[in-house]
Amino acid sequence: METRIDPYVDTYATRTMGMKASAIRALFAVANRPEVVSLAGGMPNIADLPLDVIGTMIGDLIKARGPQIMNYGSAQGDDRIREQICEVMREEQIEAHGDDVIITCGSQQGLDLVTRTFIDPGDVILAEAPSYVGALGTFAAYQARVVHVAMDEEGIIPEAVREATAAVQASGGRVKFLYTIPNFNNPAGTLLSVARRQELLAVAKELGILLVEDNPYGLLGIDVPPQPALRSFDAEQVVYLGSFSKTFAPGFRTGWVLAPPAVLKKLVLAQESATLCPPTFSQFAISEYLSTWDWRAQIASFRDMYRIRRDAMLRGLDDHMPAGATWTHPKGGFFVWMTLPEGFDADQLMGRATSHRVAFVPGTAFYADGLGSRNMRLSYCFPTPEAIYEGTRRLGEAIKEEAELRATFGLTIPRTQPEEIAP
Ligand code: PMP
């Protein structure tokens, strides 16, 4: 194939150097093959949505109000949906006013707007270790320096926030905000305890650090009811990101940010320059859905569906993983975080796993600093429970084979490539 030199190579902005293909998107081609059980993607399983009801509802909406709902709207988003979002957030004990909410193109755009609003190149963002790969991508695109903060089974460790902040300050850096996913962390599956929430807020207040609370999974607790959001304890110290992607459908690309008034003003200006306004049509469709359908019952049925899948994965891991492997036991959300036995490397294992027809995301994708090589993210949201169980069996086989090769060849294990997938 002819190699073409990019004529614009000297022209790109420096920030493009931080833009990389997401590890998850890179896996898509392999993970989507029909013979592969994908424990890689985090696609919400929305097959249970009442598609005929939604179809009729949207059709009626267009007939009744098409010229309005298919036109431009305000940069902050429609008033009615912002009020309805406050009702949704009440499930997590948040008291807010629609004026303090801005609608975004998914919470991913919320992350973009918040980062654009606060970050100059070189500024520091504290982020849980591990952290959501899409947030790390956004932070890199704005040339932030990400400093990871340790977590344990109870979520981020407040004392570690203090230590990380002191280290950043000692090196002359400036922490702009701390990014956290308190509910069913992507990828770790952890849930921040209520006591820790209060401790974290106290530390953040003392250090003057804004908390960015990213919460797409908060209503998808499997074993626990919705937890009080960080924002429910403090309206000034927290910028809260929400989304309809997991509780309704991601294709509408509708999320929101709830922020203190001064921050919100900046976010509206940022939204104006980014998109003029968030998608009007999606907002009206969701607004109608929320007012005509029992969305709480719908979320409860999603929770039941994910419970069965989570249980299939945990059963499969118990049955098939070798001694020395450990994993989290999520109480909700989509993800299990596995730590391989000493000496294993998840990136290296990937080719062998795909030849066993199972895909996962290697842990290094979720760190800005190259850590996570013994970890992998396993998602249970999308495949059938039977496929999830079978996926863990295949993964166990791949790990066993890797261990046998390791025993035969010593530490250097020949890499296998995704192309070697059996037909
Ligand atoms: N934050 C987290 C933690 C996520 O897992 C995701 C989606 N995977 C997002 C934000 C973005 O979601 P959306 O833009 O669809 O709202």
XYZ file of C-alpha atoms and ligand atoms in Angstrom:
439
model
C 0.000 0.000 0.000
C 1.259 3.483 -0.844
C 2.354 5.421 2.237
C 1.203 9.027 2.019
C 2.905 11.750 3.939
C 0.471 13.927 5.863
C 0.974 17.455 4.412
C -0.379 19.011 7.626
C 2.035 17.278 9.957
C 3.644 20.595 11.030
C 0.322 22.344 11.337
C -1.599 20.448 14.002
C -2.125 22.016 17.423
C 0.067 20.640 20.191
C -3.036 19.351 21.978
C -3.605 16.777 19.233
C -0.521 14.961 20.508
C -2.526 13.948 23.568
C -5.387 12.559 21.463
C -5.235 8.787 21.111
C -7.689 6.191 19.844
C -9.468 4.789 22.878
C -8.272 1.300 23.744
C -11.908 0.242 23.724
C -12.622 1.531 20.238
C -9.443 -0.147 19.013
C -10.839 -3.439 20.328
C -14.209 -3.003 18.654
C -13.420 -4.876 15.444
C -12.305 -7.978 17.319
C -14.851 -7.785 20.118
C -17.763 -7.439 17.683
C -17.031 -10.658 15.778
C -19.971 -13.002 16.337
C -17.794 -15.860 17.598
C -16.214 -13.658 20.274
C -17.774 -13.154 23.716
C -17.110 -9.515 24.388
C -16.530 -8.639 28.013
C -14.866 -5.498 26.657
C -17.499 -2.923 25.678
C -19.699 -1.017 28.095
C -22.799 -0.856 25.870
C -25.979 -0.473 27.917
C -28.409 -3.326 27.320
C -31.536 -1.515 26.218
C -33.415 -4.335 24.485
C -36.099 -4.181 27.218
C -37.107 -0.608 26.422
C -40.727 -0.325 25.192
C -39.730 0.504 21.603
C -43.284 0.541 20.228
C -44.411 2.950 22.960
C -41.395 5.196 22.392
C -41.927 5.085 18.623
C -45.554 6.193 18.943
C -44.633 8.836 21.503
C -41.961 10.352 19.240
C -44.263 10.197 16.193
C -47.014 12.016 18.079
C -44.529 14.555 19.353
C -43.340 15.399 15.850
C -46.890 15.699 14.562
C -47.901 17.981 17.420
C -44.762 20.110 17.849
C -42.349 19.261 15.029
C -41.439 22.827 14.010
C -40.433 23.629 17.604
C -38.685 20.441 18.605
C -36.706 20.197 15.385
C -35.374 23.737 15.602
C -32.511 25.315 17.547
C -33.010 25.750 21.267
C -31.237 27.511 24.117
C -27.591 26.772 24.929
C -28.536 25.779 28.456
C -31.245 23.387 27.281
C -35.023 23.325 27.528
C -36.604 24.491 30.831
C -38.944 21.527 31.211
C -36.313 18.809 30.942
C -34.046 20.684 33.347
C -36.855 20.627 35.927
C -37.486 16.923 35.274
C -33.778 16.221 35.748
C -34.028 17.781 39.210
C -36.734 15.207 39.968
C -34.452 12.397 38.745
C -31.604 13.709 40.920
C -33.904 13.750 43.956
C -33.528 9.944 43.903
C -29.990 10.607 45.143
C -31.100 13.211 47.668
C -29.997 16.162 45.569
C -32.037 19.332 46.015
C -31.468 21.538 42.979
C -33.148 24.051 40.723
C -33.424 23.695 36.942
C -31.602 27.043 36.564
C -28.445 25.351 37.842
C -28.539 22.594 35.215
C -27.133 22.637 31.678
C -27.962 19.949 29.115
C -25.032 18.341 27.313
C -24.432 15.822 24.503
C -24.053 12.954 26.949
C -22.021 13.357 30.102
C -18.988 12.961 27.830
C -19.613 16.493 26.597
C -20.150 17.559 30.197
C -16.618 16.337 30.890
C -15.363 18.253 27.886
C -17.059 21.506 28.898
C -15.887 21.266 32.502
C -12.307 20.514 31.432
C -12.342 23.308 28.859
C -13.631 25.688 31.529
C -11.012 24.894 34.183
C -7.867 23.544 32.551
C -4.901 25.354 31.090
C -2.116 23.190 29.669
C -0.075 21.690 32.509
C -2.768 22.114 35.190
C -3.251 19.088 37.402
C -6.391 16.960 37.631
C -6.519 14.452 40.452
C -8.241 11.294 39.277
C -9.019 7.992 40.904
C -6.727 5.122 40.020
C -8.132 3.577 37.862
C -10.341 6.117 36.040
C -12.809 6.173 33.149
C -10.855 5.978 29.887
C -13.080 8.566 28.155
C -12.370 11.134 30.866
C -8.637 10.491 30.594
C -8.951 11.086 26.834
C -10.652 14.439 27.416
C -8.093 15.475 30.027
C -5.253 14.612 27.634
C -6.867 16.604 24.830
C -6.762 19.713 27.061
C -3.136 18.963 28.019
C -3.890 18.423 31.690
C -1.448 16.550 33.886
C -3.343 13.699 35.541
C -2.180 12.629 38.981
C -3.812 9.434 40.187
C -5.135 8.986 43.713
C -5.305 5.544 45.319
C -8.579 3.680 45.836
C -9.494 0.576 47.784
C -12.700 -1.523 47.891
C -14.517 1.430 49.485
C -13.522 3.850 46.728
C -11.127 6.795 46.718
C -9.049 7.238 49.892
C -9.481 10.787 51.261
C -6.093 10.773 52.971
C -4.483 9.908 49.627
C -6.097 13.066 48.175
C -4.304 15.098 50.804
C -0.983 13.393 50.045
C -1.349 13.765 46.273
C -2.228 17.446 46.622
C 0.805 18.093 48.836
C 3.066 16.339 46.313
C 1.641 18.384 43.425
C 2.089 21.622 45.354
C 5.644 20.682 46.345
C 6.477 20.274 42.656
C 4.996 23.702 41.854
C 1.851 22.300 40.222
C -1.735 23.458 40.652
C -4.641 21.100 41.277
C -7.730 22.371 39.446
C -10.193 19.628 40.342
C -10.597 16.060 41.465
C -12.449 13.676 39.159
C -14.356 10.851 40.818
C -16.983 8.215 39.949
C -18.381 7.411 43.401
C -21.023 4.927 42.229
C -19.900 1.670 40.613
C -16.719 3.129 39.239
C -15.862 2.516 35.612
C -13.705 0.387 35.504
C -13.252 -0.709 39.137
C -16.903 -1.378 40.056
C -16.361 0.149 43.515
C -18.892 2.094 45.555
C -17.741 4.987 47.741
C -19.106 4.495 51.246
C -21.233 7.262 52.739
C -18.679 7.898 55.493
C -15.980 8.285 52.843
C -18.190 10.695 50.891
C -18.318 13.004 53.874
C -14.606 12.634 54.561
C -13.761 13.337 50.924
C -15.874 16.478 50.958
C -14.237 17.654 54.166
C -10.754 17.172 52.695
C -11.750 18.847 49.408
C -13.162 21.821 51.295
C -10.112 22.152 53.477
C -7.786 22.026 50.448
C -10.060 24.204 48.273
C -10.392 21.534 45.576
C -13.470 21.313 43.397
C -14.931 17.793 43.076
C -16.199 16.654 39.677
C -18.688 13.893 40.444
C -19.335 11.744 37.369
C -22.423 9.667 38.009
C -23.905 7.742 35.083
C -24.516 4.540 37.097
C -25.930 5.900 40.372
C -29.473 4.580 39.807
C -28.205 1.175 38.702
C -27.450 -0.244 42.124
C -28.046 -3.989 42.129
C -27.684 -4.697 45.854
C -28.065 -1.182 47.226
C -30.581 1.665 46.871
C -29.422 4.960 45.313
C -26.753 6.496 47.515
C -26.699 10.174 48.532
C -24.641 11.986 45.897
C -21.590 14.019 46.916
C -23.564 16.972 45.555
C -26.389 16.239 48.031
C -24.056 17.210 50.901
C -22.512 20.300 49.338
C -23.739 22.516 46.494
C -20.614 24.688 46.294
C -17.780 22.162 46.283
C -19.194 19.817 43.634
C -19.856 19.878 39.909
C -22.150 16.937 39.188
C -22.420 15.134 35.835
C -25.473 13.031 34.988
C -26.618 11.064 31.957
C -29.618 9.326 30.429
C -27.318 6.911 28.583
C -27.590 4.076 31.098
C -31.015 4.734 32.572
C -32.712 5.294 29.205
C -30.734 5.158 25.944
C -27.313 6.487 24.895
C -28.374 7.204 21.309
C -30.188 10.357 22.395
C -26.802 11.662 23.547
C -28.318 13.533 26.452
C -26.661 14.218 29.764
C -26.360 17.196 32.071
C -24.162 19.155 34.439
C -25.373 20.599 37.738
C -22.974 23.303 38.864
C -22.728 26.306 41.210
C -24.181 29.401 39.436
C -20.868 31.062 38.530
C -19.497 27.841 37.032
C -22.755 27.219 35.215
C -22.483 30.606 33.470
C -19.086 29.612 32.078
C -20.396 26.210 31.004
C -23.260 27.853 29.073
C -20.762 30.057 27.219
C -18.610 27.016 26.518
C -21.673 25.124 25.246
C -22.605 28.006 22.960
C -19.217 27.948 21.288
C -19.100 24.148 21.134
C -22.553 23.298 19.748
C -24.765 26.444 19.803
C -27.252 24.314 21.725
C -27.624 20.681 22.829
C -29.886 18.545 20.579
C -33.412 19.904 20.891
C -35.111 16.818 19.500
C -33.494 14.470 22.035
C -34.420 16.725 24.925
C -38.095 16.806 23.970
C -38.177 13.061 23.343
C -36.691 12.323 26.769
C -38.902 14.890 28.421
C -41.968 13.175 26.960
C -40.656 9.750 27.995
C -40.139 10.939 31.577
C -43.615 12.412 31.816
C -45.541 9.563 30.160
C -43.678 6.377 31.099
C -42.936 4.928 34.531
C -39.186 5.545 34.268
C -38.563 4.404 37.848
C -40.088 0.982 37.063
C -38.048 0.870 33.832
C -34.834 1.458 35.786
C -35.889 -1.211 38.299
C -36.256 -3.664 35.430
C -32.789 -2.691 34.113
C -31.420 -3.379 37.593
C -32.945 -6.874 37.612
C -31.541 -7.572 34.168
C -28.046 -6.448 35.189
C -28.254 -8.427 38.451
C -28.645 -11.688 36.526
C -25.655 -10.806 34.356
C -23.480 -9.682 37.243
C -24.241 -12.929 39.072
C -23.382 -14.985 35.963
C -20.026 -13.252 35.749
C -19.178 -13.674 39.426
C -20.190 -17.357 39.272
C -18.066 -17.825 36.145
C -15.041 -16.150 37.724
C -15.402 -18.302 40.853
C -15.561 -21.414 38.679
C -12.805 -20.631 36.174
C -10.167 -18.250 37.469
C -6.830 -19.619 38.660
C -5.504 -19.220 42.192
C -3.942 -15.816 42.680
C -6.467 -13.911 40.545
C -8.704 -11.499 42.474
C -11.641 -9.359 41.388
C -14.100 -6.798 42.702
C -17.703 -7.724 43.573
C -19.678 -4.756 42.281
C -22.934 -3.846 43.985
C -24.152 -2.185 40.797
C -23.101 -0.704 37.465
C -21.522 -2.662 34.615
C -17.980 -3.660 35.546
C -15.737 -6.111 37.382
C -12.064 -5.216 37.808
C -9.773 -8.178 37.838
C -6.195 -8.434 39.060
C -4.226 -11.250 37.445
C -1.821 -13.413 39.413
C 1.682 -12.068 39.975
C 3.786 -11.892 36.809
C 0.895 -11.745 34.303
C 0.444 -8.894 31.869
C -3.099 -8.193 30.621
C -1.930 -6.455 27.422
C 0.130 -9.475 26.590
C -2.741 -11.836 27.386
C -5.100 -10.084 25.005
C -4.003 -11.850 21.831
C -4.266 -15.240 23.510
C -7.699 -14.359 24.887
C -8.972 -13.388 21.435
C -7.683 -16.682 20.053
C -9.899 -18.237 22.754
C -12.740 -16.029 21.476
C -13.131 -13.727 24.448
C -12.346 -10.000 24.701
C -11.665 -7.700 27.666
C -10.120 -4.265 28.120
C -6.574 -4.289 29.540
C -6.115 -2.270 32.704
C -3.479 0.106 31.307
C -6.279 1.919 29.388
C -7.578 3.270 32.699
C -4.396 4.885 33.942
C -2.687 7.979 32.601
C 0.685 6.751 33.825
C 1.064 3.251 32.355
C 0.070 1.361 35.516
C -2.583 -1.368 35.506
C -0.695 -4.018 33.535
C -1.957 -6.824 35.796
C -5.546 -5.598 35.609
C -8.425 -6.012 33.214
C -11.949 -4.627 32.996
C -14.654 -7.203 32.464
C -18.093 -5.863 31.623
C -21.248 -7.867 32.151
C -23.789 -5.416 30.803
C -24.382 -6.619 27.269
C -24.002 -10.374 26.508
C -26.537 -12.951 27.660
C -25.876 -14.517 31.089
C -24.939 -17.795 29.353
C -22.450 -15.994 27.095
C -20.963 -14.156 30.071
C -20.425 -17.435 31.921
C -18.907 -18.986 28.785
C -16.696 -15.906 28.356
C -15.220 -16.378 31.812
C -14.568 -20.068 30.963
C -12.682 -19.047 27.818
C -10.752 -16.419 29.726
C -9.790 -19.017 32.331
C -8.524 -21.266 29.516
C -6.461 -18.434 28.028
C -4.887 -17.639 31.402
C -4.160 -21.323 32.008
C -2.496 -21.632 28.601
C -0.439 -18.511 29.255
C 0.666 -19.944 32.595
C 1.689 -23.225 30.951
C 3.727 -21.393 28.302
C 5.271 -19.295 31.009
C 6.299 -22.442 32.845
C 7.762 -23.893 29.619
C 9.488 -20.824 28.175
C 10.256 -18.865 31.304
C 9.190 -15.252 31.525
C 9.149 -14.459 27.794
C 5.862 -15.557 26.394
C 5.336 -15.384 22.626
C 2.603 -12.868 21.874
C -0.358 -13.998 19.852
C -2.191 -11.532 17.674
C -5.928 -10.907 17.383
C -5.826 -12.201 13.762
C -5.245 -15.683 15.180
C -8.860 -15.983 16.301
C -10.221 -19.385 15.345
C -12.956 -19.142 12.698
N -18.653 8.777 32.502
C -18.528 7.466 32.703
C -17.967 6.979 33.996
C -18.931 6.543 31.728
O -18.804 5.241 31.968
C -19.460 7.034 30.514
C -19.887 6.112 29.383
N -19.301 4.925 29.300
C -19.573 8.415 30.353
C -19.170 9.255 31.367
C -20.132 9.021 29.094
O -21.453 8.669 28.903
P -22.464 9.476 28.012
O -21.693 10.505 27.239
O -23.087 8.468 27.110
O -23.431 10.107 28.946
